[in-house]
Short mmCIF file of C-alpha atoms in Angstrom, two decimals:
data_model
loop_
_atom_site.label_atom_id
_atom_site.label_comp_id
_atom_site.label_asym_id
_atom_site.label_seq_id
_atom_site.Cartn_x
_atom_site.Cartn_y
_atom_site.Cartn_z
CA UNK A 1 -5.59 -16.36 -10.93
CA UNK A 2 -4.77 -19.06 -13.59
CA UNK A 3 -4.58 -21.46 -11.22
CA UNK A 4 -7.87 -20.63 -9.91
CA UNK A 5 -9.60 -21.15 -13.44
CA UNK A 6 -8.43 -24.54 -13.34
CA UNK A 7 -5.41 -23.88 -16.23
CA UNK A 8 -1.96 -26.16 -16.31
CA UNK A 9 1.05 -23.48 -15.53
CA UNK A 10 4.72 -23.62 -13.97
CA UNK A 11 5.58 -20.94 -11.85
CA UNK A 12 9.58 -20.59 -11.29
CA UNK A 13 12.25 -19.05 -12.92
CA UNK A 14 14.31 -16.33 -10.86
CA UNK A 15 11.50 -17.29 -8.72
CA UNK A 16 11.55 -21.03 -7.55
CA UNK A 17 12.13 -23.62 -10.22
CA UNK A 18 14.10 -23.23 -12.79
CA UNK A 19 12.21 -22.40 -16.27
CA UNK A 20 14.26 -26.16 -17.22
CA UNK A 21 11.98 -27.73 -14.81
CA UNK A 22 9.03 -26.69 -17.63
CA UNK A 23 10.83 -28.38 -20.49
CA UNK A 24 11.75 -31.56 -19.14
CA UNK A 25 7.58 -31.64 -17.48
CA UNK A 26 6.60 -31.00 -21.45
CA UNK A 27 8.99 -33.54 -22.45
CA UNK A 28 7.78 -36.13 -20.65
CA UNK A 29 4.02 -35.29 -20.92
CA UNK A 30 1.81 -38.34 -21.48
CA UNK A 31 -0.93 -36.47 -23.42
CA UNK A 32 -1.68 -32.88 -24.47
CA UNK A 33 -3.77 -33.12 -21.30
CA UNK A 34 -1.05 -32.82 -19.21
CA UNK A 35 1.43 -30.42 -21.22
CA UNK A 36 1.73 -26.95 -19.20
CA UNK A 37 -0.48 -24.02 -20.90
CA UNK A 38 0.93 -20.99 -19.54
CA UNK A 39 4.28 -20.65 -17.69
CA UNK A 40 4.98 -18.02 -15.31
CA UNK A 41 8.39 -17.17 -15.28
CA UNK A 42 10.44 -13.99 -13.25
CA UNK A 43 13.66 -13.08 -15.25
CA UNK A 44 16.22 -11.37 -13.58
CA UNK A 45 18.24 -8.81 -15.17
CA UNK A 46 21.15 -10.96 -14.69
CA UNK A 47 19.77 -13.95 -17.05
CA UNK A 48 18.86 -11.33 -19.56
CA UNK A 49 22.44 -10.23 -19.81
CA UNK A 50 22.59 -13.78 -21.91
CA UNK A 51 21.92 -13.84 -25.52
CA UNK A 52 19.04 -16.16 -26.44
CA UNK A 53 16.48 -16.19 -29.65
CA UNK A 54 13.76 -18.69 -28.06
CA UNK A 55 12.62 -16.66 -25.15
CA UNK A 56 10.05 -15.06 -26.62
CA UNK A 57 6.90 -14.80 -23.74
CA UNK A 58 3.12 -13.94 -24.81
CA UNK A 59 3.16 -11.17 -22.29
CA UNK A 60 6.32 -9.16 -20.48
CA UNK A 61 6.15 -7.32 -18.19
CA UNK A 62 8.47 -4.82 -15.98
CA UNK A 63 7.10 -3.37 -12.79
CA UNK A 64 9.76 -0.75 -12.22
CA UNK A 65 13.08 0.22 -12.38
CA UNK A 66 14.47 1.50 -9.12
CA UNK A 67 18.44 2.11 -8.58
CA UNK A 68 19.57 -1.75 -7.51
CA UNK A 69 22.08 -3.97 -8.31
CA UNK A 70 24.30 -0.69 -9.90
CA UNK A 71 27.13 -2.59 -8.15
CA UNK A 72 26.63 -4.30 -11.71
CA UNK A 73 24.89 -2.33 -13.97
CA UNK A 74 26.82 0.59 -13.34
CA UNK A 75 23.86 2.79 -14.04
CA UNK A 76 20.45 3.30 -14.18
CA UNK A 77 20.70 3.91 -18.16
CA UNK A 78 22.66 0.24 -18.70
CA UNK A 79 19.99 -1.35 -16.25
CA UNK A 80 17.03 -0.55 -17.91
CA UNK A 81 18.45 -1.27 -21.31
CA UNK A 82 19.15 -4.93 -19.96
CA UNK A 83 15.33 -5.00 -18.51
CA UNK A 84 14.22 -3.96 -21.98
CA UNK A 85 15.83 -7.27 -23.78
CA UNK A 86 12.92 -8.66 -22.37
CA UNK A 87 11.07 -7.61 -25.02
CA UNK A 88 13.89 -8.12 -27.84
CA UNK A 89 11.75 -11.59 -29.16
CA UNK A 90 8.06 -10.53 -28.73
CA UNK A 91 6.00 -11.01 -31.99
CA UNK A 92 4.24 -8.01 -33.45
CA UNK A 93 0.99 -9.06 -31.31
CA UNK A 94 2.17 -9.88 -27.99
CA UNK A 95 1.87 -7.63 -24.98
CA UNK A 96 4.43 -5.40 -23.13
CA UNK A 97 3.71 -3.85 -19.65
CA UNK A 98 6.10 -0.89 -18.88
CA UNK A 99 5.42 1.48 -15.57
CA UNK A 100 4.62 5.36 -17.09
CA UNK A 101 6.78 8.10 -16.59
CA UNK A 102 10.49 6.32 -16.55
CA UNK A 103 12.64 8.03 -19.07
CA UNK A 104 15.42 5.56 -19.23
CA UNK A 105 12.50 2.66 -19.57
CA UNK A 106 10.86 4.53 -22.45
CA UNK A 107 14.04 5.05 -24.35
CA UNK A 108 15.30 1.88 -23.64
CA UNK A 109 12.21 0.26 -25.19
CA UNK A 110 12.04 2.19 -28.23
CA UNK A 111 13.85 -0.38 -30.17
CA UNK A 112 11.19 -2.84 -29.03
CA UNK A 113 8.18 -0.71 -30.18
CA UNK A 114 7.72 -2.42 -33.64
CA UNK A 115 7.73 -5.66 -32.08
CA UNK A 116 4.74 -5.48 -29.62
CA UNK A 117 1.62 -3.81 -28.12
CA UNK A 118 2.45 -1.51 -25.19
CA UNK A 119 0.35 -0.89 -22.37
CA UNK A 120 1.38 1.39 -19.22
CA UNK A 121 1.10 0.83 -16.01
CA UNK A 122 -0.70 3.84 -14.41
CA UNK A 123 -1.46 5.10 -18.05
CA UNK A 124 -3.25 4.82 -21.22
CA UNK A 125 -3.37 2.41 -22.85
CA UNK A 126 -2.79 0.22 -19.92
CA UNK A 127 -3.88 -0.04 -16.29
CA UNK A 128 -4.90 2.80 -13.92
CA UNK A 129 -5.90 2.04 -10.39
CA UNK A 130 -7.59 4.63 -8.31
CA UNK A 131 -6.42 3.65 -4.73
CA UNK A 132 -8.98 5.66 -3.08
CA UNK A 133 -12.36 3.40 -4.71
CA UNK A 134 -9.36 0.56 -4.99
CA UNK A 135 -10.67 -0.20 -8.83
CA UNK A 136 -8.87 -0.97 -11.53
CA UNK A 137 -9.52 0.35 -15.30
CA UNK A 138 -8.26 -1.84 -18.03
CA UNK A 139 -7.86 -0.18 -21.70
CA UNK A 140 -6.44 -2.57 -24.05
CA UNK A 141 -4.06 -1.81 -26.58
CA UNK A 142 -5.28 -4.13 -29.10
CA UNK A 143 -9.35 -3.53 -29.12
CA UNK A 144 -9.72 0.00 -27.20
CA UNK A 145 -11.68 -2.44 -24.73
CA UNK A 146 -11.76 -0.65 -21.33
CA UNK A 147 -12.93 -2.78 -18.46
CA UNK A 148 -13.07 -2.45 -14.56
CA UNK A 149 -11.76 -4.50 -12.07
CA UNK A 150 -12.67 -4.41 -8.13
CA UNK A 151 -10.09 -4.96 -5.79
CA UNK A 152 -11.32 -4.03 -2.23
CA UNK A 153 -11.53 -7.97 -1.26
CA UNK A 154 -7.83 -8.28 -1.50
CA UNK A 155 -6.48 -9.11 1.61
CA UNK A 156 -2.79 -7.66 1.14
CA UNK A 157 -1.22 -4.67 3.23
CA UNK A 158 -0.29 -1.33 0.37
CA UNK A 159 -1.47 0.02 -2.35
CA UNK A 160 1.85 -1.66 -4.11
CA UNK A 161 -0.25 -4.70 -3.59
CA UNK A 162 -3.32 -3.52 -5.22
CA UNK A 163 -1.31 -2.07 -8.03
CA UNK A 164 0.33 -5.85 -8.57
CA UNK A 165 -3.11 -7.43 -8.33
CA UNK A 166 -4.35 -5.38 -11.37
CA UNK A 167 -1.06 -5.97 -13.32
CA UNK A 168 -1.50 -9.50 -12.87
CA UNK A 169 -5.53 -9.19 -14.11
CA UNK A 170 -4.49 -7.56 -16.95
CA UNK A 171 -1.72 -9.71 -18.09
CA UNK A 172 -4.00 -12.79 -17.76
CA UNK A 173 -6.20 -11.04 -19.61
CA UNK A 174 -3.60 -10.53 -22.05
CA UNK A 175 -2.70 -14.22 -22.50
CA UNK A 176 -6.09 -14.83 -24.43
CA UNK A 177 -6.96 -18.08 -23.00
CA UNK A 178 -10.32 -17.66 -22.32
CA UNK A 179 -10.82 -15.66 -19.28
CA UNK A 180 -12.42 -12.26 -18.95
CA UNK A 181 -12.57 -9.48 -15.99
CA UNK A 182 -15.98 -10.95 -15.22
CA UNK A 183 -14.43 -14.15 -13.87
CA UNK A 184 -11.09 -12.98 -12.48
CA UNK A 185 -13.63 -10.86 -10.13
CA UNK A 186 -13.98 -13.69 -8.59
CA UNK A 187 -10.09 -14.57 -8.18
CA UNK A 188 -9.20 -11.00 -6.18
CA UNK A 189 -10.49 -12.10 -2.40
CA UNK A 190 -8.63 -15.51 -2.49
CA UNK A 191 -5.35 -14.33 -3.93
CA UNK A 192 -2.68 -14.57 -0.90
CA UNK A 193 1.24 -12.20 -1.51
CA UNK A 194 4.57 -14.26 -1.56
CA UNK A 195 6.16 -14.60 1.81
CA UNK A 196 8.37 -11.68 3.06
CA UNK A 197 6.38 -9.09 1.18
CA UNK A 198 4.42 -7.02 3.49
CA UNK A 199 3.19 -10.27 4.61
CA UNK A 200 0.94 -9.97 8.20
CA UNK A 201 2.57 -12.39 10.43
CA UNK A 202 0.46 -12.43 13.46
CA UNK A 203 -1.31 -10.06 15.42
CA UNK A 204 -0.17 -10.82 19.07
CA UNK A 205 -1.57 -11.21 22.60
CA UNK A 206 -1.23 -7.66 22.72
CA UNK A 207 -2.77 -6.54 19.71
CA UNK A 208 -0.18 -5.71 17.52
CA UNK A 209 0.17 -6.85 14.18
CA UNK A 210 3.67 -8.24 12.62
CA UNK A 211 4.34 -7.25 9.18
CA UNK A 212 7.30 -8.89 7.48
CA UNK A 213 8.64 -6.95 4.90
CA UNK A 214 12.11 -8.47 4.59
CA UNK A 215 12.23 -8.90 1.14
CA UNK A 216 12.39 -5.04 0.60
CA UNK A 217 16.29 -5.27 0.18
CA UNK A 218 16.81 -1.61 -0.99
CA UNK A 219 15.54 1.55 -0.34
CA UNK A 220 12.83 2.33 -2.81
CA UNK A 221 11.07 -1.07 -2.04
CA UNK A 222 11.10 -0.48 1.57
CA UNK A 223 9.68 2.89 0.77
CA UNK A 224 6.95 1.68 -1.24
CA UNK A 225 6.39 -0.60 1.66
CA UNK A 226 6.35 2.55 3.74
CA UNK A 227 3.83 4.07 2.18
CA UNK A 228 1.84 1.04 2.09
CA UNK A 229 1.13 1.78 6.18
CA UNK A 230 0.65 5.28 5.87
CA UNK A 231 -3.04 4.92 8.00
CA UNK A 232 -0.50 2.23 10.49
CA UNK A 233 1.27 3.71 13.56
CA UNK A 234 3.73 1.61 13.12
CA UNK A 235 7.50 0.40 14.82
CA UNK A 236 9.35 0.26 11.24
CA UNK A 237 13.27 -2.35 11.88
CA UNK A 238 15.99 -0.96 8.84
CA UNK A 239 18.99 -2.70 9.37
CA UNK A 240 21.82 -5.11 7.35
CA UNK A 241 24.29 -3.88 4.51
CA UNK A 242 23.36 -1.41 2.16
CA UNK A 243 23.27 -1.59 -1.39
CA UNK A 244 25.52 0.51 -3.39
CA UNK A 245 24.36 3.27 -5.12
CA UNK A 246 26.22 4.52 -8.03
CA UNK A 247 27.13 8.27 -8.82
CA UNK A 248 25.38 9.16 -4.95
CA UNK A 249 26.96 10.52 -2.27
CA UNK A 250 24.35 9.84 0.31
CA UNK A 251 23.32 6.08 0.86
CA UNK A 252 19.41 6.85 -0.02
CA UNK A 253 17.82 6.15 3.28
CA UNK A 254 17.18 9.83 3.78
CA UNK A 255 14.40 9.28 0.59
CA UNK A 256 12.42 7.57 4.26
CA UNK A 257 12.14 10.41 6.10
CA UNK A 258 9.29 12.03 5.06
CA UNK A 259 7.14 8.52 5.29
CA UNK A 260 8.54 7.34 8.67
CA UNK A 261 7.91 10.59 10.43
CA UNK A 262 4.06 9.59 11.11
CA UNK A 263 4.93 6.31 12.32
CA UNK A 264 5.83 5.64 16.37
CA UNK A 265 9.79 4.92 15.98
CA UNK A 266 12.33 3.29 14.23
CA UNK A 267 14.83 0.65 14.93
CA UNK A 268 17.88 -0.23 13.34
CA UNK A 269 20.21 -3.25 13.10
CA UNK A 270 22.85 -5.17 11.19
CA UNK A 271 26.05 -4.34 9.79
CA UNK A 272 24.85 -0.79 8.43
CA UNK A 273 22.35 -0.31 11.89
CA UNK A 274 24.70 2.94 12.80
CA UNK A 275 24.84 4.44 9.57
CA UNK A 276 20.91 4.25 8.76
CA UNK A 277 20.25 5.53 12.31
CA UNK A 278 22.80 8.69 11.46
CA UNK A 279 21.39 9.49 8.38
CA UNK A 280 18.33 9.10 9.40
CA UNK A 281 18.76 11.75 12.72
CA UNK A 282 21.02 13.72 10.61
CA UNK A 283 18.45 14.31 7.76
CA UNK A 284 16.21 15.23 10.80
CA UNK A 285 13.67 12.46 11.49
CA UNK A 286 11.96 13.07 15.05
CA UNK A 287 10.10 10.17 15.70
CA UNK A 288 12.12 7.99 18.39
CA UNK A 289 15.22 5.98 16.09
CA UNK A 290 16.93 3.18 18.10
CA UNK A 291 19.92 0.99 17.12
CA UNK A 292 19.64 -2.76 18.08
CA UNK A 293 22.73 -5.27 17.91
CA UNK A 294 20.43 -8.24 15.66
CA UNK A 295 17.81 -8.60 14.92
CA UNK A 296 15.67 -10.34 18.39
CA UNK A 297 17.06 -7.46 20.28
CA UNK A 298 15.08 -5.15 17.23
CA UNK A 299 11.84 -7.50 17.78
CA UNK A 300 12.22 -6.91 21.51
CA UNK A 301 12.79 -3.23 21.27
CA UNK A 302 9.85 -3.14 19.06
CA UNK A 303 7.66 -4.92 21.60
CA UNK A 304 8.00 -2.37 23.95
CA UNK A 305 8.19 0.34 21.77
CA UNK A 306 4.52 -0.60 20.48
CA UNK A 307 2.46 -0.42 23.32
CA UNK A 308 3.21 -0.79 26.84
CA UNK A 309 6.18 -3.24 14.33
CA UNK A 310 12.18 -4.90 7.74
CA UNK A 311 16.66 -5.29 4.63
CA UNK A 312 19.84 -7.19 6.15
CA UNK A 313 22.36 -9.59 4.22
CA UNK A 314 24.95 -9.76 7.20
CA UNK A 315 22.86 -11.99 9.91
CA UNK A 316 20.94 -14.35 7.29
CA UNK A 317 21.53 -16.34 4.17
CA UNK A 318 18.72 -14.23 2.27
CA UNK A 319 15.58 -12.41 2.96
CA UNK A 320 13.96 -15.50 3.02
CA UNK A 321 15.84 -16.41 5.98
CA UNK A 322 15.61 -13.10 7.45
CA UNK A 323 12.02 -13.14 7.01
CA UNK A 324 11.46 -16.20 8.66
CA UNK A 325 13.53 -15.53 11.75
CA UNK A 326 11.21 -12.57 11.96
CA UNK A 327 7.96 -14.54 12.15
CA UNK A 328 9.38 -17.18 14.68
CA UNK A 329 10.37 -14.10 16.39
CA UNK A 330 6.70 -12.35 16.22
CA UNK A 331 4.98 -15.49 16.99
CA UNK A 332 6.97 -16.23 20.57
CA UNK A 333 6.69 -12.29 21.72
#
């Protein structure tokens, strides 16, 4: 959306290039022409384990917490305290985003709440998208502004992505630098998703369309993906090594159930292939669930299985590789 408007940003981080990258660009800046205006920066909870008292962003925002990398954390409690430090610099005016309704999110960001302006996600103020009319309504914090945005041009699979669309609106909003709903309008049918995130791949010689989810590498974002193709028949691949989850005796893929039973089968693959496919016909799924040995035998199976549609660590360097073994896969079937 910045981009779009024509303003100078860096995009990296967690994400891409390191947030260095921006300093040493600034550094060596010719004119305040070609200094960067806005960066846009992921932070994992990882780097916000480390102390620092010059991170201090305009607006921060958390999308959720879900329970992932407990292997570290230890628990959900610890997690979201370390997502919250994100907020421990923010000036009394600048912006938080927080999702409604998370307990351990609220409490850990109580210690923030004299430092910034909150604003919910799915609440007031904040950002409430009805995914039915697929329109955003903005109330801002600061003014008591409420705006609307449109999203039906989006051209993104889930109402995840619809949800992210308007999060991103209103945090550009947020920056103050000139732009208002009026022009990011304009922004919503040209914005494209990062790869590997319920990204459409192809739709084939015999009509069926790829979706490469691979970077859903636990179960709640593979559910959210789920739910994303709830009007899709779809042939949904589970496979690799599952994530540890803390204080559970189950292994979470159960939680799918209930979404996958209106789609046309399941495959599953990878290192934990067996044990997603028996909890999965344990917790009594009835839709067809097939184990593959990789993942082409999955895409093969899936072929068939459509007419005549994916988390693994074990096969691949990263879901980036994963992904894009899928989409070679898709294009030659």
């Amino acid at each position: 959306m910045l981009h779009h408007f024509g303003i100078e940003i860096f995009v990296g981080g967690n994400l891409g290039k390191p947030l260095s990258d921006a300093a040493f660009l600034c550094l060596h800046a010719n004119s305040i022409e070609d200094m960067i205006q806005v960066a846009v920066v992921e932070v994992s909870s990882y780097q916000l384990e480390i102390p620092t008292k010059y991170f201090s962003p305009s607006v921060a925002v958390i999308l959720n917490l879900t329970p992932d990398h407990l292997e570290r954390h230890k628990t959900l409690k610890n997690y979201a305290e370390t997502k919250c430090r994100l907020f421990s610099h923010l000036k009394h005016n600048k912006l938080a985003i927080l999702p409604v309704g998370n307990q351990y999110m609220e409490e850990a960001y109580s210690k923030y709440t004299d430092k910034c302006n909150l604003a919910w996600i799915e609440g007031n103020p904040g950002i409430k998208t009805n995914f039915g009319s697929k329109v955003a309504t903005f109330s801002f914090p600061t003014t008591g502004i409420v705006t609307h945005l449109q999203l039906g041009d989006l051209k993104a699979i889930g109402a995840h992505n619809h949800s992210n669309a308007a999060v991103a609106a209103f945090s550009v909003l947020g920056l103050d630098v000139g732009i208002d709903c009026d022009f990011i309008k304009s922004t919503v049918g040209i914005l494209s998703i990062l790869p590997h995130r319920m990204q459409v791949v192809c739709i084939d010689a015999h009509g069926i369309t790829w979706v490469d989810d691979s970077k859903a590498t636990n179960v709640e974002s593979t559910l959210t993906g789920l739910k994303g193709l709830k009007e899709h028949n779809a042939v949904v691949l589970l496979g690799g090594v599952a994530k540890a989850l803390n204080d559970r005796e189950s292994n979470g893929f159960e939680q799918l159930i209930d979404d996958l039973k209106h789609h046309k089968g399941v495959i599953t693959f990878g290192s934990s292939g067996a044990m997603i496919q028996k909890t999965l016909c344990d917790g009594g799924l009835e839709v067809p669930c097939v184990r593959a040995m990789n993942l082409k035998q999955a895409v093969d199976i899936a072929k068939n299985m459509a007419t005549y549609g994916c988390a693994s660590f074990d096969d691949f360097r990263n879901f980036e590789h994963r992904g894009e073994v899928f989409q070679e896969l898709a294009l030659l079937s």
